[in-house]
Tab-separated table of C-alpha atoms in Angstrom:
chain	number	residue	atom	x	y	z
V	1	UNK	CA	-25.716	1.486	-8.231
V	2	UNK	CA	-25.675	2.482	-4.516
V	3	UNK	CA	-28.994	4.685	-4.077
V	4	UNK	CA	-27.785	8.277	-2.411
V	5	UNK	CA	-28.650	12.138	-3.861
V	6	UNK	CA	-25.349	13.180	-3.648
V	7	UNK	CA	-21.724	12.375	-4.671
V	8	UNK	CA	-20.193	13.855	-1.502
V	9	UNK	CA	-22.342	13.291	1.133
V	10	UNK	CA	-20.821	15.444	4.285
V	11	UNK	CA	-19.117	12.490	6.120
V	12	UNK	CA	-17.932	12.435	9.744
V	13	UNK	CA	-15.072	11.106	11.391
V	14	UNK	CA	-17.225	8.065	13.094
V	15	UNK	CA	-17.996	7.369	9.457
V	16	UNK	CA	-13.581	7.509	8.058
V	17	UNK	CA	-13.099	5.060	11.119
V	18	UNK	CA	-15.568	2.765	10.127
V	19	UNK	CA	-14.009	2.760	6.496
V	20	UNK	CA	-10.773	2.499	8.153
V	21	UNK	CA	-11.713	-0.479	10.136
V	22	UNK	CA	-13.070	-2.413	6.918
V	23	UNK	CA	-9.603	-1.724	5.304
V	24	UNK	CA	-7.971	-2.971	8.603
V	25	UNK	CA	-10.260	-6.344	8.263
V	26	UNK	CA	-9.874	-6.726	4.633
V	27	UNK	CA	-5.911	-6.336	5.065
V	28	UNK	CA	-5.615	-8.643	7.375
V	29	UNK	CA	-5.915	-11.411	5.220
V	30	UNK	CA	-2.849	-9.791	3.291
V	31	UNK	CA	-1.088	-10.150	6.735
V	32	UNK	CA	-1.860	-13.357	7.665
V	33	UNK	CA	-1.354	-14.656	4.248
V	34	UNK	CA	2.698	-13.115	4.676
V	35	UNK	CA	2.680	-14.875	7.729
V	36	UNK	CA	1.679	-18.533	6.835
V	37	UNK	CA	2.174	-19.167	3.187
V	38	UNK	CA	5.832	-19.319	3.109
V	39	UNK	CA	6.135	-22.350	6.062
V	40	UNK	CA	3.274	-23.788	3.667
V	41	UNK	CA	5.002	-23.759	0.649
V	42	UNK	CA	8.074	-25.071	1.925
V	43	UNK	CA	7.225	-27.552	5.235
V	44	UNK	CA	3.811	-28.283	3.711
V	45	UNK	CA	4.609	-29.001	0.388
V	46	UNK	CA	7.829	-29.033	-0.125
V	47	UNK	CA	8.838	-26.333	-2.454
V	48	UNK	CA	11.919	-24.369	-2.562
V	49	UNK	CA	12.173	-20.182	-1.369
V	50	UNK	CA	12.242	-19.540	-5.207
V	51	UNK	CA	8.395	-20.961	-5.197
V	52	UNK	CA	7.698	-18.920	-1.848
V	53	UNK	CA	8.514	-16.151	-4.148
V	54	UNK	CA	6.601	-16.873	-7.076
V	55	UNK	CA	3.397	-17.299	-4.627
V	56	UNK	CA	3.523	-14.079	-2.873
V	57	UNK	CA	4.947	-12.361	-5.528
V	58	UNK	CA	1.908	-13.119	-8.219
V	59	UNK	CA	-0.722	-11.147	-5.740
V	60	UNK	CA	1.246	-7.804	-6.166
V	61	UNK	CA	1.031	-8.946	-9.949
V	62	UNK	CA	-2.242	-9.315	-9.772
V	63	UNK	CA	-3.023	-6.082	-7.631
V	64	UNK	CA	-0.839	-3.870	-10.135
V	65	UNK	CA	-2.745	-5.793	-13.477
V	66	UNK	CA	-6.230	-4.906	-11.926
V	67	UNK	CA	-5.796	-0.880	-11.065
V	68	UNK	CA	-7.582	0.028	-13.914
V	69	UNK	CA	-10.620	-2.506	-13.589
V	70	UNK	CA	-10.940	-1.645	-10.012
V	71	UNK	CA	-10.590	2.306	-10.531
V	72	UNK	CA	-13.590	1.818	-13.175
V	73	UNK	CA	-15.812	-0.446	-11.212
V	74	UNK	CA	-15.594	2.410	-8.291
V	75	UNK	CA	-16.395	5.016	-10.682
V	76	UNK	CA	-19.057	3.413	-13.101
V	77	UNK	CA	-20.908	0.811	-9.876
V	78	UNK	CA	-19.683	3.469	-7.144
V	79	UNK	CA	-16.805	2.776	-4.714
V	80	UNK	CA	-19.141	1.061	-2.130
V	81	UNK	CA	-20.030	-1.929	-5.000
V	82	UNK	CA	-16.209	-1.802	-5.466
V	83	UNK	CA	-15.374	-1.845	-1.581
V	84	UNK	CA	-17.915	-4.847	-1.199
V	85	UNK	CA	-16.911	-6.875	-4.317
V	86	UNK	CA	-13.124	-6.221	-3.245
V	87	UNK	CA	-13.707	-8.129	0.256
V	88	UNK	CA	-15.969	-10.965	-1.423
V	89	UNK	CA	-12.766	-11.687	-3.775
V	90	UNK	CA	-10.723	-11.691	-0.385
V	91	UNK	CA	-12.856	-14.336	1.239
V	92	UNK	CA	-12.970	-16.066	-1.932
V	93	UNK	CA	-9.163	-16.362	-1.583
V	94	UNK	CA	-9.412	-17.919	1.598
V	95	UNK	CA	-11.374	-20.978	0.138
V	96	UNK	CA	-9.139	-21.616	-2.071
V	97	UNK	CA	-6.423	-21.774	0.986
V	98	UNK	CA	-7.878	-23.982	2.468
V	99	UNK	CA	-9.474	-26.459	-0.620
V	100	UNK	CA	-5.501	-26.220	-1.079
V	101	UNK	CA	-4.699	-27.458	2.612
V	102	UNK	CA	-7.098	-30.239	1.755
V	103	UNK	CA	-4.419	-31.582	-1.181
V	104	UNK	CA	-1.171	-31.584	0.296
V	105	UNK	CA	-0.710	-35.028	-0.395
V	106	UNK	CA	-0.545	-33.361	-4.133
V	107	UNK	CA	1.699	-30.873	-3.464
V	108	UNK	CA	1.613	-29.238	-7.487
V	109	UNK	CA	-2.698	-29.407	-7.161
V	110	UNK	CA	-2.212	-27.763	-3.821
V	111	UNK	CA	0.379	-24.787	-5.445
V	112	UNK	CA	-1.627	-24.273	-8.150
V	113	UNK	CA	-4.865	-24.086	-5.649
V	114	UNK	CA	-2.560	-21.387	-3.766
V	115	UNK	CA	-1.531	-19.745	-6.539
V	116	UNK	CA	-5.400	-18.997	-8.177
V	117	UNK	CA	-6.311	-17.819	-4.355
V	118	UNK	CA	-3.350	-15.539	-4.391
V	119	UNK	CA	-4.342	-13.824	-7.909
V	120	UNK	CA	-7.955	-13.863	-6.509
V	121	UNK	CA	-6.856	-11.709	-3.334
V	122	UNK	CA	-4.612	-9.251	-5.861
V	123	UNK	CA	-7.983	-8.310	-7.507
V	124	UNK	CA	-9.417	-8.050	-4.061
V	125	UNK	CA	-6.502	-6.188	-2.484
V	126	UNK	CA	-7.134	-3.534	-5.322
V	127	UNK	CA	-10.848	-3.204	-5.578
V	128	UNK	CA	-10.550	-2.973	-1.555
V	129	UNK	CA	-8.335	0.179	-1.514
V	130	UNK	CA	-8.898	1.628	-4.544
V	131	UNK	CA	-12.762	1.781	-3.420
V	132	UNK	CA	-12.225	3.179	0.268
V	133	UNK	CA	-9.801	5.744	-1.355
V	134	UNK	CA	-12.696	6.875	-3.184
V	135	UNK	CA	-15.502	6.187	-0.987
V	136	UNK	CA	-13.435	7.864	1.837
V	137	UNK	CA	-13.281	11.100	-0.539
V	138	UNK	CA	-16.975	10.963	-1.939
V	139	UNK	CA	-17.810	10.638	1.867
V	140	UNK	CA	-15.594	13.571	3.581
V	141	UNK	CA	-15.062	15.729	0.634
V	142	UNK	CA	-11.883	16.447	-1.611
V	143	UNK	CA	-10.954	18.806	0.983
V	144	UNK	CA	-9.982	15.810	3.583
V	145	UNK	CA	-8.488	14.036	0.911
V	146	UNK	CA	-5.057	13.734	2.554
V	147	UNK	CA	-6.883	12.791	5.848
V	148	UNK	CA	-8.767	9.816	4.037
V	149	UNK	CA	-5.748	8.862	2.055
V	150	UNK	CA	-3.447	8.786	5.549
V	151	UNK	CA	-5.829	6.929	7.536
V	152	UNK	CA	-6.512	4.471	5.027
V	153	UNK	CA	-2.386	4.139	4.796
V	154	UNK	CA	-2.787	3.023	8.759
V	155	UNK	CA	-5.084	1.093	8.563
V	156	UNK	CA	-3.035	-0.939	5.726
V	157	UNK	CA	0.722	-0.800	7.174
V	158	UNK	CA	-1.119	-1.496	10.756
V	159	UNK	CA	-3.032	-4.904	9.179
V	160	UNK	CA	-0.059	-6.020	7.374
V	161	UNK	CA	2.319	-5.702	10.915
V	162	UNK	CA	-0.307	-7.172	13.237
V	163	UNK	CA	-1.526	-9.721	10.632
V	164	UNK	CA	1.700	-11.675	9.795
V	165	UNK	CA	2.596	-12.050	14.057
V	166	UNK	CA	-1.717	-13.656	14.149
V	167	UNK	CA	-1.847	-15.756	11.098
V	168	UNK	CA	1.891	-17.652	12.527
V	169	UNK	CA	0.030	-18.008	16.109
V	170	UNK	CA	-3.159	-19.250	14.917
V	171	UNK	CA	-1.254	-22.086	12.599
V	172	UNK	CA	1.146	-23.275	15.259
V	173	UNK	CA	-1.480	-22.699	18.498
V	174	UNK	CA	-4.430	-24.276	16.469
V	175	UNK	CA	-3.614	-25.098	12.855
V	176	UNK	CA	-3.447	-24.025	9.312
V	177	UNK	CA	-7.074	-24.610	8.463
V	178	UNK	CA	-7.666	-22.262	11.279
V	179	UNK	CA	-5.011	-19.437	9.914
V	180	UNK	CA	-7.129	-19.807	6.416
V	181	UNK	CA	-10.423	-20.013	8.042
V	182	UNK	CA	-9.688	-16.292	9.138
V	183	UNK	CA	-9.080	-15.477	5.630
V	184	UNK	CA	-12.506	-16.224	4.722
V	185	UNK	CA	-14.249	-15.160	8.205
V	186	UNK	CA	-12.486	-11.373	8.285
V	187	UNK	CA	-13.211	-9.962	4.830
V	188	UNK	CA	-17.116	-11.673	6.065
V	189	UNK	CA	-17.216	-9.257	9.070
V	190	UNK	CA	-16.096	-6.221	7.488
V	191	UNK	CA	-19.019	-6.608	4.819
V	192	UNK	CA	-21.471	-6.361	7.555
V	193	UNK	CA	-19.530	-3.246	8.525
V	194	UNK	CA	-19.474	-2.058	5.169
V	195	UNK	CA	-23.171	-2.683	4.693
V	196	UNK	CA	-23.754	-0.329	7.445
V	197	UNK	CA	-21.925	2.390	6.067
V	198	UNK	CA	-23.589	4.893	3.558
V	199	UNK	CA	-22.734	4.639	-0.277
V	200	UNK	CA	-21.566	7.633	-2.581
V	201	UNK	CA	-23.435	7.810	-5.894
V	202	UNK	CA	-20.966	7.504	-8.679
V	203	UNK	CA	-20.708	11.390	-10.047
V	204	UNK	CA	-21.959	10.515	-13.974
V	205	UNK	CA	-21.298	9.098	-16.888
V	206	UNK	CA	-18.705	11.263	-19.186
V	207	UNK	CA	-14.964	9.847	-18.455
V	208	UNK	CA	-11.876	10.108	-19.520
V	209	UNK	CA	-9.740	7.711	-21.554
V	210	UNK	CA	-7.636	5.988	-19.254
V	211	UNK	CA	-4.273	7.122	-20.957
V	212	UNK	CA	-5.863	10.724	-20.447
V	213	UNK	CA	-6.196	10.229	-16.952
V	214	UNK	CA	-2.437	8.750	-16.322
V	215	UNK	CA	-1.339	11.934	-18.540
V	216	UNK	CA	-3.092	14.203	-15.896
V	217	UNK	CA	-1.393	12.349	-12.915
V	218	UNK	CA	2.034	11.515	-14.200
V	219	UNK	CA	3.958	13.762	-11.937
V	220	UNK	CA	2.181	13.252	-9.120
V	221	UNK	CA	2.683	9.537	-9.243
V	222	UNK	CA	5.987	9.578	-10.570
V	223	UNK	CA	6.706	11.898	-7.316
V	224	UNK	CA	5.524	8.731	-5.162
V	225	UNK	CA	7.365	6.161	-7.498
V	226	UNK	CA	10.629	8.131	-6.818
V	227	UNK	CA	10.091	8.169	-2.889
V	228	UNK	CA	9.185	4.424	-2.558
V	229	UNK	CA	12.686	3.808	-3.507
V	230	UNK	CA	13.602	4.505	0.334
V	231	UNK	CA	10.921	2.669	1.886
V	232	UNK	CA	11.843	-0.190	-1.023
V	233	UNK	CA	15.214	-0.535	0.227
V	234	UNK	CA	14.596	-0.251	3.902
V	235	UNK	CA	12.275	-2.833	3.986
V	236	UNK	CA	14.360	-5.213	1.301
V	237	UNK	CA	18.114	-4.989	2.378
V	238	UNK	CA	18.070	-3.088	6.034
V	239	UNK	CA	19.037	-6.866	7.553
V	240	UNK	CA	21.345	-7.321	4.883
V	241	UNK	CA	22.687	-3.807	5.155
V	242	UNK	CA	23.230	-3.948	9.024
V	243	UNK	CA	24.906	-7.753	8.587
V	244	UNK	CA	27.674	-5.957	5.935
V	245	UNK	CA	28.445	-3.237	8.273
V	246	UNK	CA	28.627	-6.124	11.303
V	247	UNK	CA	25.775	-4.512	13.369
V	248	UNK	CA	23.146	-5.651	15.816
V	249	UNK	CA	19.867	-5.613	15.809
V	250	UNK	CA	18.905	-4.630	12.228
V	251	UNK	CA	15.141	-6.148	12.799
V	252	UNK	CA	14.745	-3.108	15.168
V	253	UNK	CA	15.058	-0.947	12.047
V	254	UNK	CA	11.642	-1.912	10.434
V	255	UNK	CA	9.965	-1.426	13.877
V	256	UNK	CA	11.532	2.289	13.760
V	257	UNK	CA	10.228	2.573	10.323
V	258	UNK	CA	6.845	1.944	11.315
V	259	UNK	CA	6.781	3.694	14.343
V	260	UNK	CA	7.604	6.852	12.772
V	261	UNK	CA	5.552	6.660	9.851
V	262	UNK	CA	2.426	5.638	11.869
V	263	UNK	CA	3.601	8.666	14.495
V	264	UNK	CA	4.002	11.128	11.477
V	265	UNK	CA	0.313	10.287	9.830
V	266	UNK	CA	-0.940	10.443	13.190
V	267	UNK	CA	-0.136	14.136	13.728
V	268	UNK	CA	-0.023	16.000	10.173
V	269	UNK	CA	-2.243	13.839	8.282
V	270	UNK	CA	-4.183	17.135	8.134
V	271	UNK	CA	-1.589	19.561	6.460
V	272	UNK	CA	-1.793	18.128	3.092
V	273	UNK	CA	-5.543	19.792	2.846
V	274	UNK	CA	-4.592	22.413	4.999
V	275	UNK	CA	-1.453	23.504	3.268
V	276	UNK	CA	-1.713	22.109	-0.022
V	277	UNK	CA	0.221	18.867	-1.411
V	278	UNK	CA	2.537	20.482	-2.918
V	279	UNK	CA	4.435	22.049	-0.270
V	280	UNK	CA	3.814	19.124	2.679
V	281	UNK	CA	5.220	16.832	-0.678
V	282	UNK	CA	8.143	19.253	-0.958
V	283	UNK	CA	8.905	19.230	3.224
V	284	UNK	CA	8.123	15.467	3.374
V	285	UNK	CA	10.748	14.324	0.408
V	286	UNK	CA	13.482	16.605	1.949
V	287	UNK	CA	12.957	14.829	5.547
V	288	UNK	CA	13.463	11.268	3.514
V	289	UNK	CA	16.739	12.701	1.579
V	290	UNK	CA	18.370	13.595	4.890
V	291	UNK	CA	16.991	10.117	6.414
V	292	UNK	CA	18.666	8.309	3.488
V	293	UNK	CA	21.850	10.180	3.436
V	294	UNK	CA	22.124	9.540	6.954
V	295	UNK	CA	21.861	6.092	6.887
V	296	UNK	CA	24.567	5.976	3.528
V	297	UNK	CA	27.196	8.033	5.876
V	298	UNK	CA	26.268	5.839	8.652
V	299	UNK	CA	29.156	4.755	10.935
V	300	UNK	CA	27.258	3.444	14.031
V	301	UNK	CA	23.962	1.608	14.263
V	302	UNK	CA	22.403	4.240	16.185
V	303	UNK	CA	23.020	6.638	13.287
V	304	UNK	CA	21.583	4.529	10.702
V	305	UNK	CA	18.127	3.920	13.079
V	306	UNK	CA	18.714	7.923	13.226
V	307	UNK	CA	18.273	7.530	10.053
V	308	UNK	CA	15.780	5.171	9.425
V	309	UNK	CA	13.272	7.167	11.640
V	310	UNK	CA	13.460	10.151	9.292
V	311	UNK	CA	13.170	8.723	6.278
V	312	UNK	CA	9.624	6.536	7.836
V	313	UNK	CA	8.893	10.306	9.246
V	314	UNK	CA	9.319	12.004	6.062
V	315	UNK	CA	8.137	9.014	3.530
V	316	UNK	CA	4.673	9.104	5.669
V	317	UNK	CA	3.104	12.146	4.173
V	318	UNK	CA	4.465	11.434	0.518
V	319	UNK	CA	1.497	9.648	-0.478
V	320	UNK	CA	-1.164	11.530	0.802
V	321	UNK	CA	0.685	14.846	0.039
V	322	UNK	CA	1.260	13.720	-3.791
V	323	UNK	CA	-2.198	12.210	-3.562
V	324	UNK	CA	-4.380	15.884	-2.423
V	325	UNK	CA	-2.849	16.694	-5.772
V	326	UNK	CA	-3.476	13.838	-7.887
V	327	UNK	CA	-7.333	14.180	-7.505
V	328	UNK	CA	-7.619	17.770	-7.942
V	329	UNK	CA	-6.201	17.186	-11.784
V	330	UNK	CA	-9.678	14.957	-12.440
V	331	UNK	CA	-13.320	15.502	-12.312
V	332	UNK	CA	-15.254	13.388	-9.525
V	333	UNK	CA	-16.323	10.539	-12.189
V	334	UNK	CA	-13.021	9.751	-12.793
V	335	UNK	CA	-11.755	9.941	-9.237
V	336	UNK	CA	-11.741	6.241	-8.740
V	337	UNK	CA	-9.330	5.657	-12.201
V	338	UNK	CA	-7.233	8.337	-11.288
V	339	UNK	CA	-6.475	7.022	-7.223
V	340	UNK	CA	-6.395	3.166	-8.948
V	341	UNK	CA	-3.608	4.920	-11.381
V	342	UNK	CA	-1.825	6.747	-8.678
V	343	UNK	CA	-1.638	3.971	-6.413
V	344	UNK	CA	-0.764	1.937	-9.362
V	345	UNK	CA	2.690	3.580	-9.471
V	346	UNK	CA	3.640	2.860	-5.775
V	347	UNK	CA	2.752	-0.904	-6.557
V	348	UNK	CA	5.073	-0.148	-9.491
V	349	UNK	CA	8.039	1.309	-7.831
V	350	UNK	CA	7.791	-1.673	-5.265
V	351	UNK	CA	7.867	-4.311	-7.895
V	352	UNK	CA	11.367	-2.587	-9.911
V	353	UNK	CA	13.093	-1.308	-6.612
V	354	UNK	CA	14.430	-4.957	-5.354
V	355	UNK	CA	15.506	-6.353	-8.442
V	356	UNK	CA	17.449	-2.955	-9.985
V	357	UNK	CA	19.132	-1.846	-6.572
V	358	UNK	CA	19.637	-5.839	-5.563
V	359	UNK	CA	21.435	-5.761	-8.634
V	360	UNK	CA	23.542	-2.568	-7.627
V	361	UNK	CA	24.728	-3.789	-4.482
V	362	UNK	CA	25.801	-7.088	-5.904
V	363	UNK	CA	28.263	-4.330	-8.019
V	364	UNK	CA	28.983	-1.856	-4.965
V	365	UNK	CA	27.788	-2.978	-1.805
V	366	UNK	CA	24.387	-2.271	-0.118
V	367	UNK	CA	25.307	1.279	1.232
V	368	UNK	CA	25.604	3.045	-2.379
V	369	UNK	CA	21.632	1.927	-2.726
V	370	UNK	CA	20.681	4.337	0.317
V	371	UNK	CA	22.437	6.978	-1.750
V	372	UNK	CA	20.416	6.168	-5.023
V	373	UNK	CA	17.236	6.303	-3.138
V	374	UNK	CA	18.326	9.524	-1.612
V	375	UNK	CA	19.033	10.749	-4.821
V	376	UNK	CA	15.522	9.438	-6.119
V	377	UNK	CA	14.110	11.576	-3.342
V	378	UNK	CA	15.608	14.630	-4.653
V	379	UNK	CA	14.681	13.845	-7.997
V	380	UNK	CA	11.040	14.090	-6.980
V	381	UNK	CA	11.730	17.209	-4.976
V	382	UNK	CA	12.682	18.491	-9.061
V	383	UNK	CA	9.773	16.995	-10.192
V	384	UNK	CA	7.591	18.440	-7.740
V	385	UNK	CA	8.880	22.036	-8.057
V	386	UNK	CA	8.980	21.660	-11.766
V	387	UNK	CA	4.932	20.676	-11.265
V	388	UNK	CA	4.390	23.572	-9.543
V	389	UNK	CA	6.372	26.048	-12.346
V	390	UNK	CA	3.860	24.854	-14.718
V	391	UNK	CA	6.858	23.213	-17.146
């Protein structure tokens, strides 16, 4: 149990950066991983795309199965044990990369090396975040909770975009050992940063169930599972929405995305605790329904990046804003379970989003699913007002 007097212990900025740059470290292995395994899988050993799937696909299994656990080792060990254990089980995953690099001339031992190291990094992925979320909140106060919970957010989205780009370099400048050696070294370094930075006491013993802590959050994360539709389908079919509609440069799209999003957290990360979640949630999900619709009426590239831009501007805040709220609903001892819950329901929303609207445009096309997730915008606009009316 980390030894401090307090549960929130008056936190700076110097001290959220330093948090922020031990999720940047630990997330880095996430990007590098995106941006090696597949040419692994298939040039190294041999496997088809469908295994490429399986591998990457069983870590956001894994991070989704372990909310809970990792929500309740922040809480009960505090979130600095759960920050620390979260980047062990990252490095961890790195071994096993490369103990599986070792066996390519046993291409099944090797996937099933891969595959362990993947599920290993799912439970680190989620003791990682789930334990800055809460450490970031014990540390600056529940009244910077949208400020923690948007900074953390860049420091993720800005690991996984610069990660991919360095794990392909250092595999094809140097090797793949190298690429898997930085899977082990990165989650290393931001320990020692992490063992630098000041603990938050866990806040006592009395909890809630867990099922009594989803009840209190429902809306709020059902608000977020409705919005990730948009970014679901953006980053899924964009390419394959641009190729139907026989336009250019559709990779340009995700750079707008992120661009936008990073811009928008960048200047109103504060208005969540400022204003309140509710409202910024309200703003924030109207911004994404006209991005959306824009990019269903689109009828020239330039209007769908038109598009795409507001609905990466408007998507930003969603999480944070839906997040201020999500906390305030539990007492401080259960703040870990209730951010591992909430965050639980974005993995969620990821993981059903490709399949069910992959499914709708092999019916109608891929511009009706920018109108569903439009639509799913609105819908948590209704959810969100019907939170505030009390129903």
């Amino acid at each position: 149990m980390e030894q401090v007097k307090t549960t929130e212990v008056g936190g700076t900025v110097s001290h959220l950066l330093m948090l922020c740059t031990i999720v940047f470290l630990g997330f880095l292995t996430l990007g590098i991983s995106l941006g090696t395994l597949p040419d692994f899988v298939t040039s190294g050993l041999g496997f088809s795309s469908l295994m490429v799937g399986v591998v990457i696909g069983v870590q956001s299994a894994a991070t989704l199965a372990t909310r809970h656990y990792s929500g309740t080792v922040s809480d009960m060990r505090g979130s600095k044990r759960a920050v620390m254990t979260g980047l062990a089980f990252c490095a961890g995953a790195g071994v096993f990369y490369l103990v599986a690099g070792a066996f390519v001339a046993h291409p099944v031992s090797s996937l099933l090396l891969l595959i362990v190291g993947r599920l290993i990094l799912g439970l680190g992925e989620s003791l990682l975040i789930t334990g800055a979320l809460s450490w970031g909140i014990g540390l600056m106060g529940t009244h910077y909770s949208g400020k923690v919970m948007a900074w953390n957010g860049i420091s993720m989205y800005g690991a996984l975009a610069f990660g991919a780009p360095v794990g392909m370099w250092l595999a094809s400048a140097l090797s793949m050992e190298w690429a898997f050696a930085s899977v082990v070294a990165l989650p290393l370094i931001a320990m020692i940063v992490a063992g630098r930075l000041q603990g938050v006491a866990p806040a006592g013993n009395v909890r809630m169930p867990f099922y009594k802590v989803v009840k209190s959050i429902w809306r709020q994360g059902s608000g977020l599972a409705l919005a990730t539709m948009g970014f679901g389908v953006i980053a899924s079919f964009i390419t394959l929405y641009f190729a139907q509609q026989q336009w250019a440069n559709a990779s340009l799209s995700l750079t707008i995305f992120g661009v936008s999003y990073i811009l928008a957290r960048l200047c109103f990360s504060h208005l969540p605790d400022k204003h309140g979640g509710r409202i910024i949630a309200f703003y924030s999900l109207l911004v994404e329904a006209a991005g959306l619709t824009c990019i269903w009426m689109a009828t020239s590239p330039q209007m769908a990046f038109a598009g795409v831009a507001l609905t990466g501007f408007g998507f930003s805040l969603v999480f944070p804003a839906f997040g201020v709220e999500a906390v305030k609903q539990v007492a401080p001892q259960n703040r870990g379970v209730a951010l591992g819950g909430y965050v639980a329901f974005f993995d969620l929303a990821l993981g059903v989003t490709g399949p069910v609207t992959g499914w709708l445009a092999g019916f109608y096309g891929f511009t009706v699913i920018y109108l569903v997730a439009a639509l799913a915008a609105v819908s948590a606009i209704l959810l969100n007002q019907s939170a505030k009316a009390g129903k």
